[in-house]
mmCIF file of C-alpha atoms in Angstrom:
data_model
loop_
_atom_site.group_PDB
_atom_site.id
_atom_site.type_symbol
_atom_site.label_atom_id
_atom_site.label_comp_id
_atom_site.label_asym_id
_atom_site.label_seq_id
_atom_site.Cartn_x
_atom_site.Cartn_y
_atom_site.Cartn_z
ATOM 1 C CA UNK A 1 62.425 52.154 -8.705
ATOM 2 C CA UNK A 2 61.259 50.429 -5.571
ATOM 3 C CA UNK A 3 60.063 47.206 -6.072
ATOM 4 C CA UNK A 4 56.119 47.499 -5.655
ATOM 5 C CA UNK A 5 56.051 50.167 -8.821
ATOM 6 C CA UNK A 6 57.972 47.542 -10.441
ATOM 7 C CA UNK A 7 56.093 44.873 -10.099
ATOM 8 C CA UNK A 8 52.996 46.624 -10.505
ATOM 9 C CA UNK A 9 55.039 48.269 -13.971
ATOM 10 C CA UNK A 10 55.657 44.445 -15.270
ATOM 11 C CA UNK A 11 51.963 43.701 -16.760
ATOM 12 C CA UNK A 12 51.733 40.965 -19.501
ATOM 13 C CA UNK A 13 52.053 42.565 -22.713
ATOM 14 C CA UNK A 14 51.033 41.211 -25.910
ATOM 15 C CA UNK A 15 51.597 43.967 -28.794
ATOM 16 C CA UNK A 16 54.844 45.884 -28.793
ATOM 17 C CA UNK A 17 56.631 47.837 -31.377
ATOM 18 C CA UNK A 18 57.977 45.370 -33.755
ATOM 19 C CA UNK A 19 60.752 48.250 -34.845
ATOM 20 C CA UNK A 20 62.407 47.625 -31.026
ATOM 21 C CA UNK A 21 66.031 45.779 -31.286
ATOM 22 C CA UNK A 22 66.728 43.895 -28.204
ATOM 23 C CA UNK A 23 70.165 44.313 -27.483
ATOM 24 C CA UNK A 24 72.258 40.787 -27.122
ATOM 25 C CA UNK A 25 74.305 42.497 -23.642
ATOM 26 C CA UNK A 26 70.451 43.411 -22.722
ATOM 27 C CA UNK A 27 69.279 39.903 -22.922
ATOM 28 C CA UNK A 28 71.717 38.703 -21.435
ATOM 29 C CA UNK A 29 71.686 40.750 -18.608
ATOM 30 C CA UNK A 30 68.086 39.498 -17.862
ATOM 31 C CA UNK A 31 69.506 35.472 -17.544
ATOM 32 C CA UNK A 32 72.351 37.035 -15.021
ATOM 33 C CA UNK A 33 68.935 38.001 -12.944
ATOM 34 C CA UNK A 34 67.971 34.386 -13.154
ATOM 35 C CA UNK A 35 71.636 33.038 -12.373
ATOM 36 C CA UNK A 36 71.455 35.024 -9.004
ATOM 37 C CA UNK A 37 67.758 33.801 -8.145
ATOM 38 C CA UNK A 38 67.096 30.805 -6.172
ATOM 39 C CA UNK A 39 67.022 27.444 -7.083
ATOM 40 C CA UNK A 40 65.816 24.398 -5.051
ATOM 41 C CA UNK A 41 68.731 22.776 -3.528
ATOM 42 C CA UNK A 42 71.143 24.869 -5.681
ATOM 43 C CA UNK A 43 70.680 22.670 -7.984
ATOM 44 C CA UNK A 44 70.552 24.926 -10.898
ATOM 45 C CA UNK A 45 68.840 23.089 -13.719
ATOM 46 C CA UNK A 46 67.581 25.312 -15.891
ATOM 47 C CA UNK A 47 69.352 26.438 -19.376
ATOM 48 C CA UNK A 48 68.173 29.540 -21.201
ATOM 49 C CA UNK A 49 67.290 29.390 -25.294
ATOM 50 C CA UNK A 50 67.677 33.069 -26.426
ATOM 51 C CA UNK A 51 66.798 34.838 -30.010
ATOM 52 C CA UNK A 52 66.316 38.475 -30.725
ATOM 53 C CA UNK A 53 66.228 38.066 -34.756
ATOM 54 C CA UNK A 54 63.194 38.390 -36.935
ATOM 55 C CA UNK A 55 64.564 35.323 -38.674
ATOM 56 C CA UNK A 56 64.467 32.855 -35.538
ATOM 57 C CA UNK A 57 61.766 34.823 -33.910
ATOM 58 C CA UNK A 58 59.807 33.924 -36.591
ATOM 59 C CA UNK A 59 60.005 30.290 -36.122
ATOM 60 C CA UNK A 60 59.184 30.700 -32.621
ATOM 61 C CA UNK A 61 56.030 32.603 -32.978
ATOM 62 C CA UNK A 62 53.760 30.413 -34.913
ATOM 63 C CA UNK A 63 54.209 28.108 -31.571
ATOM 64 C CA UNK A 64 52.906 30.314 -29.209
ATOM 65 C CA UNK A 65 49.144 30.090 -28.100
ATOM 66 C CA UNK A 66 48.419 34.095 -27.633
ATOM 67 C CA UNK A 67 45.748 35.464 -24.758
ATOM 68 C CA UNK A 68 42.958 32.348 -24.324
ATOM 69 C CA UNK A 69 40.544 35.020 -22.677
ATOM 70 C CA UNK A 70 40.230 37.341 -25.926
ATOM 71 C CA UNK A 71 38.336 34.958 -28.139
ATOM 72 C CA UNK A 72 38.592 37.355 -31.018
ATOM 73 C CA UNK A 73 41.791 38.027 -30.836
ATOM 74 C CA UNK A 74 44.509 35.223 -32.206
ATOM 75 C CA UNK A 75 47.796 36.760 -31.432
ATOM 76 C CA UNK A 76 49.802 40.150 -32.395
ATOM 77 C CA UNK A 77 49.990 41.157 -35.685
ATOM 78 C CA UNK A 78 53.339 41.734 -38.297
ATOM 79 C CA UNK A 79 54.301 45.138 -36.993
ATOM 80 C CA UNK A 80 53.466 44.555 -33.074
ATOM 81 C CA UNK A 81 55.387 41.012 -32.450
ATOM 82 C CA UNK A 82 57.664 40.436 -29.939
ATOM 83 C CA UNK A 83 61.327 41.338 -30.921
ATOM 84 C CA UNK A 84 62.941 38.252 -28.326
ATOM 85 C CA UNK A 85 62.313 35.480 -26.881
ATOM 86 C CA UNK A 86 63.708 33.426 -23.621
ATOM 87 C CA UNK A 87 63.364 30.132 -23.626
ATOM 88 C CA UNK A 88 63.557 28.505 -20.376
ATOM 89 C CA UNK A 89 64.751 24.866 -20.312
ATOM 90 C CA UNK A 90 65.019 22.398 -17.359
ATOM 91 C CA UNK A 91 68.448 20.266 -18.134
ATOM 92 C CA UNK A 92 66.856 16.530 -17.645
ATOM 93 C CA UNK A 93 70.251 15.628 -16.927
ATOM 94 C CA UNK A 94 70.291 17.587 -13.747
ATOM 95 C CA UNK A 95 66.878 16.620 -12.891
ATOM 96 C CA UNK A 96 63.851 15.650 -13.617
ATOM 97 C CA UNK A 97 61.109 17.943 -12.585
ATOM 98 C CA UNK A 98 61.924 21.589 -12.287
ATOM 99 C CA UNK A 99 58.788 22.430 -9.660
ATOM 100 C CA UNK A 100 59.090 25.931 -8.621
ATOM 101 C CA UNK A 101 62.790 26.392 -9.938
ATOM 102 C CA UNK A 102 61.016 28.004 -13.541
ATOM 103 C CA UNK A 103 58.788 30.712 -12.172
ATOM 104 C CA UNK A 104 61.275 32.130 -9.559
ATOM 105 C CA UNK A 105 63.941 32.715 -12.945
ATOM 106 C CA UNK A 106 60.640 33.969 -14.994
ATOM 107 C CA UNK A 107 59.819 36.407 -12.090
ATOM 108 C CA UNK A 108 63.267 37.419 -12.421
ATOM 109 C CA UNK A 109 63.370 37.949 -15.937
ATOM 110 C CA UNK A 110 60.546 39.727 -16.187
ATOM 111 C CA UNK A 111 60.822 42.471 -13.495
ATOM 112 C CA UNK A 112 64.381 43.238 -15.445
ATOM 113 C CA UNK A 113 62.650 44.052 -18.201
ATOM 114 C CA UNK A 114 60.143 45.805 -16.825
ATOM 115 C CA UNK A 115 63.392 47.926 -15.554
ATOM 116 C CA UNK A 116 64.525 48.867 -18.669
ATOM 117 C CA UNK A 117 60.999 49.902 -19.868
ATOM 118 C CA UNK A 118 60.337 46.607 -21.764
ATOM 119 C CA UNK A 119 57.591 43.890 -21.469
ATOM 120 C CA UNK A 120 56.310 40.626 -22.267
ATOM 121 C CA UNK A 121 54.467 37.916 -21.484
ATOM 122 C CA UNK A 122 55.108 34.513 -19.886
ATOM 123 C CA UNK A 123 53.729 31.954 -22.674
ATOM 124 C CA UNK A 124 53.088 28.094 -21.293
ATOM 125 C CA UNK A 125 50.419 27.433 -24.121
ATOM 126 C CA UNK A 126 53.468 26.231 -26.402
ATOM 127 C CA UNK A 127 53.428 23.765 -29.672
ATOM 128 C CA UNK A 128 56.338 21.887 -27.001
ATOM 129 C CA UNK A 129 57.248 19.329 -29.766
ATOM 130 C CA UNK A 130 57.356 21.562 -33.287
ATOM 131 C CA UNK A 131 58.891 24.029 -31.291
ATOM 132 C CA UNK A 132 61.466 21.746 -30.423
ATOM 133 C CA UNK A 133 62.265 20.351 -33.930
ATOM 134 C CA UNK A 134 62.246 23.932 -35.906
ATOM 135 C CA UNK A 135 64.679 25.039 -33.768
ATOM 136 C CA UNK A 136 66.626 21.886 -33.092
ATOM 137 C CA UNK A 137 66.760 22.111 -29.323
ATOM 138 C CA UNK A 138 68.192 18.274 -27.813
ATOM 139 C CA UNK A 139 66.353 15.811 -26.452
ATOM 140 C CA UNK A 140 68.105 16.723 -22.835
ATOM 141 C CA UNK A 141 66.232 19.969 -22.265
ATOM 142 C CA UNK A 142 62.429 20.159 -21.503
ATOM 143 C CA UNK A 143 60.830 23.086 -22.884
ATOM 144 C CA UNK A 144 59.097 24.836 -19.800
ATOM 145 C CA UNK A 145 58.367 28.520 -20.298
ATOM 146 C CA UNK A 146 58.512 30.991 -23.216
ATOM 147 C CA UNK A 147 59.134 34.260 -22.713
ATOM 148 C CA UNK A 148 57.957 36.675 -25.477
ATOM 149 C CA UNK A 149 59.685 40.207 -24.927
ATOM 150 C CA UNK A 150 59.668 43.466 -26.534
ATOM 151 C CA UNK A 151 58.608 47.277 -26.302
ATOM 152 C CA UNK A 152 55.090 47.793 -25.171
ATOM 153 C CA UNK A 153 53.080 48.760 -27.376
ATOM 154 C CA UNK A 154 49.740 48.851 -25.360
ATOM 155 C CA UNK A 155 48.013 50.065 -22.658
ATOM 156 C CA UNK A 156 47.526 47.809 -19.502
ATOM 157 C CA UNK A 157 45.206 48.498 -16.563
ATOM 158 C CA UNK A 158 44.514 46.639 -13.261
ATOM 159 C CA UNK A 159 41.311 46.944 -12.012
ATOM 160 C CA UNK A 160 39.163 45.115 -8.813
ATOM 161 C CA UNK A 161 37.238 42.233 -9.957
ATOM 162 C CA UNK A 162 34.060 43.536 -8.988
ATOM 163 C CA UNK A 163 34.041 46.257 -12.429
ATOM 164 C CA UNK A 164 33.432 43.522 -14.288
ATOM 165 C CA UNK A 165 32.490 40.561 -11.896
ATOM 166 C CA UNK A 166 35.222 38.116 -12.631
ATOM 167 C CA UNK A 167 38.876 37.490 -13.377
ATOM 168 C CA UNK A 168 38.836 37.044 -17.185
ATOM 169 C CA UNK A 169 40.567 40.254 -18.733
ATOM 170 C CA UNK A 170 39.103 42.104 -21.777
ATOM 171 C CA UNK A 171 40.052 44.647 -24.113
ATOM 172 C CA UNK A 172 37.461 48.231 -24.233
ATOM 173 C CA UNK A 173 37.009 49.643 -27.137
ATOM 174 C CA UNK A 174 40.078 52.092 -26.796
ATOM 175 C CA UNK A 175 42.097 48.734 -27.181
ATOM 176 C CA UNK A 176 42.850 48.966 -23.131
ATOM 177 C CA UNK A 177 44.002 45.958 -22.017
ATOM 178 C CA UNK A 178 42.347 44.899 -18.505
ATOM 179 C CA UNK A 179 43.209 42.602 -15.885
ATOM 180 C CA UNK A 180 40.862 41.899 -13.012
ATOM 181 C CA UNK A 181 42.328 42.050 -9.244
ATOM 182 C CA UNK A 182 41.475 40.061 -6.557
ATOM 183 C CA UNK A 183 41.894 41.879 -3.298
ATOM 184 C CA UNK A 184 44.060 41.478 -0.896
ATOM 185 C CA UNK A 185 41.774 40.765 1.685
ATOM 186 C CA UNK A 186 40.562 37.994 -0.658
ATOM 187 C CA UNK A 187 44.099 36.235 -1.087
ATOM 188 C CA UNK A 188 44.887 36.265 2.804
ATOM 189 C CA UNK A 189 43.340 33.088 4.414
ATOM 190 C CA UNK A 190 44.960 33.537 7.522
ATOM 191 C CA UNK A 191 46.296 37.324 8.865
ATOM 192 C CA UNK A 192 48.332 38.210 11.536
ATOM 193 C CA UNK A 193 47.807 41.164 14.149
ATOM 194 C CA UNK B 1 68.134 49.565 -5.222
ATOM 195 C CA UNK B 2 68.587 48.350 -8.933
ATOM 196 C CA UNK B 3 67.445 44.603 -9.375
ATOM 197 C CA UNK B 4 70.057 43.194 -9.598
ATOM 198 C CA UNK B 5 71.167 44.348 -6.833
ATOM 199 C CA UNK B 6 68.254 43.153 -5.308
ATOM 200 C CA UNK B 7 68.240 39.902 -6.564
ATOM 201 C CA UNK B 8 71.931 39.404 -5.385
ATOM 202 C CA UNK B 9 70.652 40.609 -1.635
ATOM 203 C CA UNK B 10 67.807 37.807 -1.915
ATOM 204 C CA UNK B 11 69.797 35.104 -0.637
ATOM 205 C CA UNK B 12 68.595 32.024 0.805
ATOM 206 C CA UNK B 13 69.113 32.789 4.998
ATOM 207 C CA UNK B 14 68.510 30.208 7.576
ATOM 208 C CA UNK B 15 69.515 31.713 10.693
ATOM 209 C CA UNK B 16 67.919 34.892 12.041
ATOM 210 C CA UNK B 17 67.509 37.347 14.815
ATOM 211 C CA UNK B 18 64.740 35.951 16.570
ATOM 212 C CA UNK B 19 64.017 39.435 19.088
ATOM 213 C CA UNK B 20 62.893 41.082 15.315
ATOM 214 C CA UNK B 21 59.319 40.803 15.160
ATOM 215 C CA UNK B 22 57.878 40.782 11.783
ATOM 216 C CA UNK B 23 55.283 43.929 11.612
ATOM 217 C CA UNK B 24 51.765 42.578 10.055
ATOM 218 C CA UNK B 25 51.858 45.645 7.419
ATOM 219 C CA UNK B 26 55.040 44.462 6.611
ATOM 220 C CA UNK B 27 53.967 40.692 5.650
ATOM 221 C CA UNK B 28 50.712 42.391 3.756
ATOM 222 C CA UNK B 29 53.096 44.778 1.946
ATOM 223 C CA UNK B 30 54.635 41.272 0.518
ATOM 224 C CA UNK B 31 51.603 39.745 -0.262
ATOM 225 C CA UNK B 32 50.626 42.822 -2.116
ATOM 226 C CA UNK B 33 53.936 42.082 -4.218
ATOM 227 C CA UNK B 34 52.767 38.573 -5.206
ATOM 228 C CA UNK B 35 48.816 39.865 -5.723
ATOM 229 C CA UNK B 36 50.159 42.027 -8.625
ATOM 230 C CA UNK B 37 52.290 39.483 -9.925
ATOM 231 C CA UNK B 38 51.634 37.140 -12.914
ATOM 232 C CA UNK B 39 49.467 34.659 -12.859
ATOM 233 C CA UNK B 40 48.311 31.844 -15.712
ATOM 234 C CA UNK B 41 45.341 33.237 -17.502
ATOM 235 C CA UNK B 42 44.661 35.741 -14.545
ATOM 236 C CA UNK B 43 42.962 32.743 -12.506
ATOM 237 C CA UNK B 44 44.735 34.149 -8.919
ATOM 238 C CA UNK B 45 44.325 30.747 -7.596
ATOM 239 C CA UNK B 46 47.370 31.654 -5.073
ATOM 240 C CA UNK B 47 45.997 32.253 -1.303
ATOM 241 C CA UNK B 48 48.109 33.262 1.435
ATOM 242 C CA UNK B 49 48.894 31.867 5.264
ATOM 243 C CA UNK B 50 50.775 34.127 7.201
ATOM 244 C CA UNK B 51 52.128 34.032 10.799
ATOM 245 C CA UNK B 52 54.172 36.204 12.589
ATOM 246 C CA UNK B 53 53.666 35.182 16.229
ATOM 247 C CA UNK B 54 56.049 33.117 18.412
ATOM 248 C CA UNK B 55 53.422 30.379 18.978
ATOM 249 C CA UNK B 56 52.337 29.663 15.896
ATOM 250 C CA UNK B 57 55.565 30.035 14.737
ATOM 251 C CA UNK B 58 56.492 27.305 16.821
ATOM 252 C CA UNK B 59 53.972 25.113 15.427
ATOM 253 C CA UNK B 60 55.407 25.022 11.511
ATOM 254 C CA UNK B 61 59.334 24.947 12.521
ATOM 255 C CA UNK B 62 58.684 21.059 13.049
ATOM 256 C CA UNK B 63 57.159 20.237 9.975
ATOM 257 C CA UNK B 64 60.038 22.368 7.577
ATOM 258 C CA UNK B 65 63.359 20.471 6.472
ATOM 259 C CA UNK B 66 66.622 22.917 6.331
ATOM 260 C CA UNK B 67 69.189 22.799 4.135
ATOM 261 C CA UNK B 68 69.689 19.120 2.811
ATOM 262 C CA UNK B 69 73.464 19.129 1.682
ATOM 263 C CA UNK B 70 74.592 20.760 4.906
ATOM 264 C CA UNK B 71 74.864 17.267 6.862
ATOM 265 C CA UNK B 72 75.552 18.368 10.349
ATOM 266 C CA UNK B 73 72.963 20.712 10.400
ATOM 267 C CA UNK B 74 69.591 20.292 11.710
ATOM 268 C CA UNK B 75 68.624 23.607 11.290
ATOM 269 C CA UNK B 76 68.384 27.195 13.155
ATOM 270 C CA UNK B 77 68.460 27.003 17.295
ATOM 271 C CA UNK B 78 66.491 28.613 19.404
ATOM 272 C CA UNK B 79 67.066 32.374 18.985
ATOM 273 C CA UNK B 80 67.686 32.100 15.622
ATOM 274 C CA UNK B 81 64.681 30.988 14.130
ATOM 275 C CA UNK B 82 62.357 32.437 11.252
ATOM 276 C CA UNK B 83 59.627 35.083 12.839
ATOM 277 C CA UNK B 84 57.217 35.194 10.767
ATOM 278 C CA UNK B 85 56.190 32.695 7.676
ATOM 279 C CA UNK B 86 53.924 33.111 4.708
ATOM 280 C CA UNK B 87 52.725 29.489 3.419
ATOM 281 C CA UNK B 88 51.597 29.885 -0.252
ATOM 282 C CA UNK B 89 48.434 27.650 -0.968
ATOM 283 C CA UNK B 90 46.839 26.394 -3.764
ATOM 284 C CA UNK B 91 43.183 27.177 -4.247
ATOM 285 C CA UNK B 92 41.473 23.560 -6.016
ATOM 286 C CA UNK B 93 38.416 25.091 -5.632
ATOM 287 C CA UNK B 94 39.884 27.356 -8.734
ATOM 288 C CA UNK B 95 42.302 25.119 -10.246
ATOM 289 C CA UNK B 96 43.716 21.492 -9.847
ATOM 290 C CA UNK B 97 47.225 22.187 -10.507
ATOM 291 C CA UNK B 98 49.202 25.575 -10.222
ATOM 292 C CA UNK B 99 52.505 25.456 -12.434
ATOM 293 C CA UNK B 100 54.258 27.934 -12.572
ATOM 294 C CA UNK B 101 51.907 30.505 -10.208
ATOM 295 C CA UNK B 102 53.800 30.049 -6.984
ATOM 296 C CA UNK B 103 57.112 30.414 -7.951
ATOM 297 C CA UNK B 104 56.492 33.804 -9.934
ATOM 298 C CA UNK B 105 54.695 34.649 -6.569
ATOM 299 C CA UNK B 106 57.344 33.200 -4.111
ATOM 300 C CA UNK B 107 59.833 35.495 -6.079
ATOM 301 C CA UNK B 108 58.367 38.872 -5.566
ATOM 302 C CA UNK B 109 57.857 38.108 -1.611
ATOM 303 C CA UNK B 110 61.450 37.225 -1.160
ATOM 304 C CA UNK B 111 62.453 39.934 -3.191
ATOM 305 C CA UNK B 112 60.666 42.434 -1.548
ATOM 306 C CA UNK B 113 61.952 40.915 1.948
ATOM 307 C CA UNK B 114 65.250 41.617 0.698
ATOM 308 C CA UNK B 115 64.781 45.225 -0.071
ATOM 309 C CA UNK B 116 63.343 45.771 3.420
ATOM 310 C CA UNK B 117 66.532 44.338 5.149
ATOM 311 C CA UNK B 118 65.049 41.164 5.183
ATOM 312 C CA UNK B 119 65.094 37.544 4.143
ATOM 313 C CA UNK B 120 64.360 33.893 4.124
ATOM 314 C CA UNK B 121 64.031 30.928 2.450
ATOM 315 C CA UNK B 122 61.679 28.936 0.231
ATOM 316 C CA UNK B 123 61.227 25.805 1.927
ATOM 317 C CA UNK B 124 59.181 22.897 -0.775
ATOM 318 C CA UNK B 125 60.582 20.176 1.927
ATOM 319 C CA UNK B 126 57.731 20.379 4.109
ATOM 320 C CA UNK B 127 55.831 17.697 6.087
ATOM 321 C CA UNK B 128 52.692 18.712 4.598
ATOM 322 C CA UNK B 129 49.674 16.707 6.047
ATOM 323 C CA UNK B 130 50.976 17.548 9.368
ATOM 324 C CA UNK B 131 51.369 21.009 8.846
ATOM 325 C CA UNK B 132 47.704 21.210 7.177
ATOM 326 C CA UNK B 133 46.648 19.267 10.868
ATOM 327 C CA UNK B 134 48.359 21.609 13.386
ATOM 328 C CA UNK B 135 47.320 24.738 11.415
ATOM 329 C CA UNK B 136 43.666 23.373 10.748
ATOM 330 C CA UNK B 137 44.294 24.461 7.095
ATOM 331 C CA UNK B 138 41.433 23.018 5.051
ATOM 332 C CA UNK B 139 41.535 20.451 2.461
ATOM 333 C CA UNK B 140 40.256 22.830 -0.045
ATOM 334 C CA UNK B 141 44.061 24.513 -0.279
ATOM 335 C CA UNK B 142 46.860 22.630 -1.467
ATOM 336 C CA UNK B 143 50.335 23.763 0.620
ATOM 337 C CA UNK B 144 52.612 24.444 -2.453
ATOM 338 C CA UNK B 145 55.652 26.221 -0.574
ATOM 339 C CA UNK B 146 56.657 27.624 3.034
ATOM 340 C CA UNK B 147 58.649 31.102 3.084
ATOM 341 C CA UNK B 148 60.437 31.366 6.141
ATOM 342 C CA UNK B 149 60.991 34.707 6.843
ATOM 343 C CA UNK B 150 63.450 36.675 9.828
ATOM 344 C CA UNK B 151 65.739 39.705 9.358
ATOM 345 C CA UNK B 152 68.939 37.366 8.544
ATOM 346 C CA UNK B 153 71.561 36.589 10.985
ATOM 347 C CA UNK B 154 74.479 35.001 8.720
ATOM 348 C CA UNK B 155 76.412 36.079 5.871
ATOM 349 C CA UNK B 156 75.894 34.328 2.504
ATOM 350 C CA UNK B 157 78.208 34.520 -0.431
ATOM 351 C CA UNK B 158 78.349 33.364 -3.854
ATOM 352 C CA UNK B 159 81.026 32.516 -5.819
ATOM 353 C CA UNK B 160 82.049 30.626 -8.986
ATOM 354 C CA UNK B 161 81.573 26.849 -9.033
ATOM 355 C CA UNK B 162 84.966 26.239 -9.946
ATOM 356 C CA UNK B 163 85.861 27.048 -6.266
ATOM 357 C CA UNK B 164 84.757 23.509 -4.911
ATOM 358 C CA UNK B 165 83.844 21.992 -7.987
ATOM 359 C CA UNK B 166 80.300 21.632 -7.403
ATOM 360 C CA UNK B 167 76.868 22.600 -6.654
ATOM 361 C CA UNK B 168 76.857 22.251 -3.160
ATOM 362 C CA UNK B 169 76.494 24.813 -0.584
ATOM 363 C CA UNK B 170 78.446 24.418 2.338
ATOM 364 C CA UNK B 171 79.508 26.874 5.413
ATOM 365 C CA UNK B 172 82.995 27.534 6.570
ATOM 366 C CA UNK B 173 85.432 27.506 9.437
ATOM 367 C CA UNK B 174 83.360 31.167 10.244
ATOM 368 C CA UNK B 175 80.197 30.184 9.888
ATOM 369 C CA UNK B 176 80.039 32.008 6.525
ATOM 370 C CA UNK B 177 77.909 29.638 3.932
ATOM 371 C CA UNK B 178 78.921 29.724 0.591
ATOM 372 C CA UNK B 179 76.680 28.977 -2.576
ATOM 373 C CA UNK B 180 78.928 27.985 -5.779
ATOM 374 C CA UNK B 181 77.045 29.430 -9.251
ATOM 375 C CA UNK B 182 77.276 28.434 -13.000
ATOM 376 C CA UNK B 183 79.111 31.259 -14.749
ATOM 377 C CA UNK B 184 76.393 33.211 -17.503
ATOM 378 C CA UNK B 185 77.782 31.602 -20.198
ATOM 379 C CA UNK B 186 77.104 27.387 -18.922
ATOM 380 C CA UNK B 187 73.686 28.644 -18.649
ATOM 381 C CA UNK B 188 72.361 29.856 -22.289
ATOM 382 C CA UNK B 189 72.410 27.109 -24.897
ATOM 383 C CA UNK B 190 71.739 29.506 -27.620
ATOM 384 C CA UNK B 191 73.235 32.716 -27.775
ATOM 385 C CA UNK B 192 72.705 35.880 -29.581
ATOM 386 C CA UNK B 193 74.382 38.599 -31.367
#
């Protein structure tokens, strides 16, 4: 698939089937993306925190703030949760601050799942500190990004902001999931000829 | 190309053909990549400076700082500069602070550089007041990250860190720079099965 259909493919999802295994060579396969992407100065700080069983999942899911835009909405139901989870840590022995190390492995991560006709969403709304403690994870590693993955199990559209006049995404009453575009026009400050 | 074959083409590349001119569709085409890309709570507070033009080229070499752990090396010649740049800016007008936006959105452009035949580098060492003054950028955008951009003129290679016993890059007797990577396994600190 060339990369544009990709990208456009990998929308945040928030329901999925919950009946979806994520295979452990599958998982996997999405942190070898992240190994190969770059990293400032090579530096290679970040560690990876995986779980694809309901067991552990389920510790990890009552940590996770779900979709601040839907008021109404508090998170996916038993039956439509995410079936894994990446965790991405920054080592604090390597360094510090992890600036825009975290998002270039979440990009990563994400358009391989997309690939393999699975989805997710990127979570930074996280309960850092419980989070930490259920699942015992040391003192040396700052919890940066979650990474809730799974089969889609909803429908997401893009659509230009002016349908419905700003960039806060709704659900219709088919359960659609919308997200608001800026154009591109908008996003280029300077263009070339 | 499968993605991870396309993230293992997206190298970091700091010396270029400077005769290949960077078409404006082209640079578009990548902002289009990072438009559709995730951002937190759909806020798109990403904006977009792009050059592909010799002089203003010119102008943001200065203010960029190349590959730190290759000591005697200042950076690409004459000839072998980046031809075109997109500088990724922070909008404060729609947030204060942009996490992990920019490096989700730096991602996608280099990745879809690399499956044109192109490539770069994401440069976060930049002399940023300076730049802002010669390019008359206004205070309203933070400069988060420079992508140098050229169709690459030097061969890259990974290879297991166990090679030279560390992180650091370095180039060889040819020219030929080598980047040593954690194996898979030093990288998740909680498996699955």
């Amino acid at each position: 698939m060339d990369l544009l259909s990709l990208v456009k493919k990998s929308r945040s999802y928030r329901r999925f089937d919950e009946e979806y295994f994520i295979e452990p060579e599958l998982l996997r396969g999405l942190i070898q993306l992240a190994r190969y992407s770059p990293t400032g100065n090579n530096q290679q700080p970040l560690k990876y925190w995986l779980s694809n069983s309901p067991e552990i999942n389920a510790k990890i899911f009552p940590h996770l703030a779900w979709a601040g835009s839907l008021k109404d909405w508090h998170g996916p139901q038993e039956g439509e949760r995410p079936t894994a989870y990446v965790i991405i840590l920054g080592d604090t022995e390597i360094k510090s601050s992890f600036g825009v190390d975290y998002g270039i492995a979440a990009q990563s991560i994400m358009l391989g799942a997309a690939e393999l006709g699975l989805g997710g969403c990127m979570i930074a709304s996280v309960q850092r500190q419980a989070l930490r403690e259920v699942l015992g994870i040391q003192e040396q590693y700052e919890i940066l990004l979650v990474l809730a993955l799974g089969k889609p199990a909803e429908t997401v559209v893009m659509e230009p902001i002016e349908v419905s006049g700003g960039v806060r995404y709704y659900r219709d009453a088919d359960g659609v999931h919308h997200v608001p575009k800026h154009s591109l026009e908008d996003l280029i400050v300077r263009d070339v000829a």
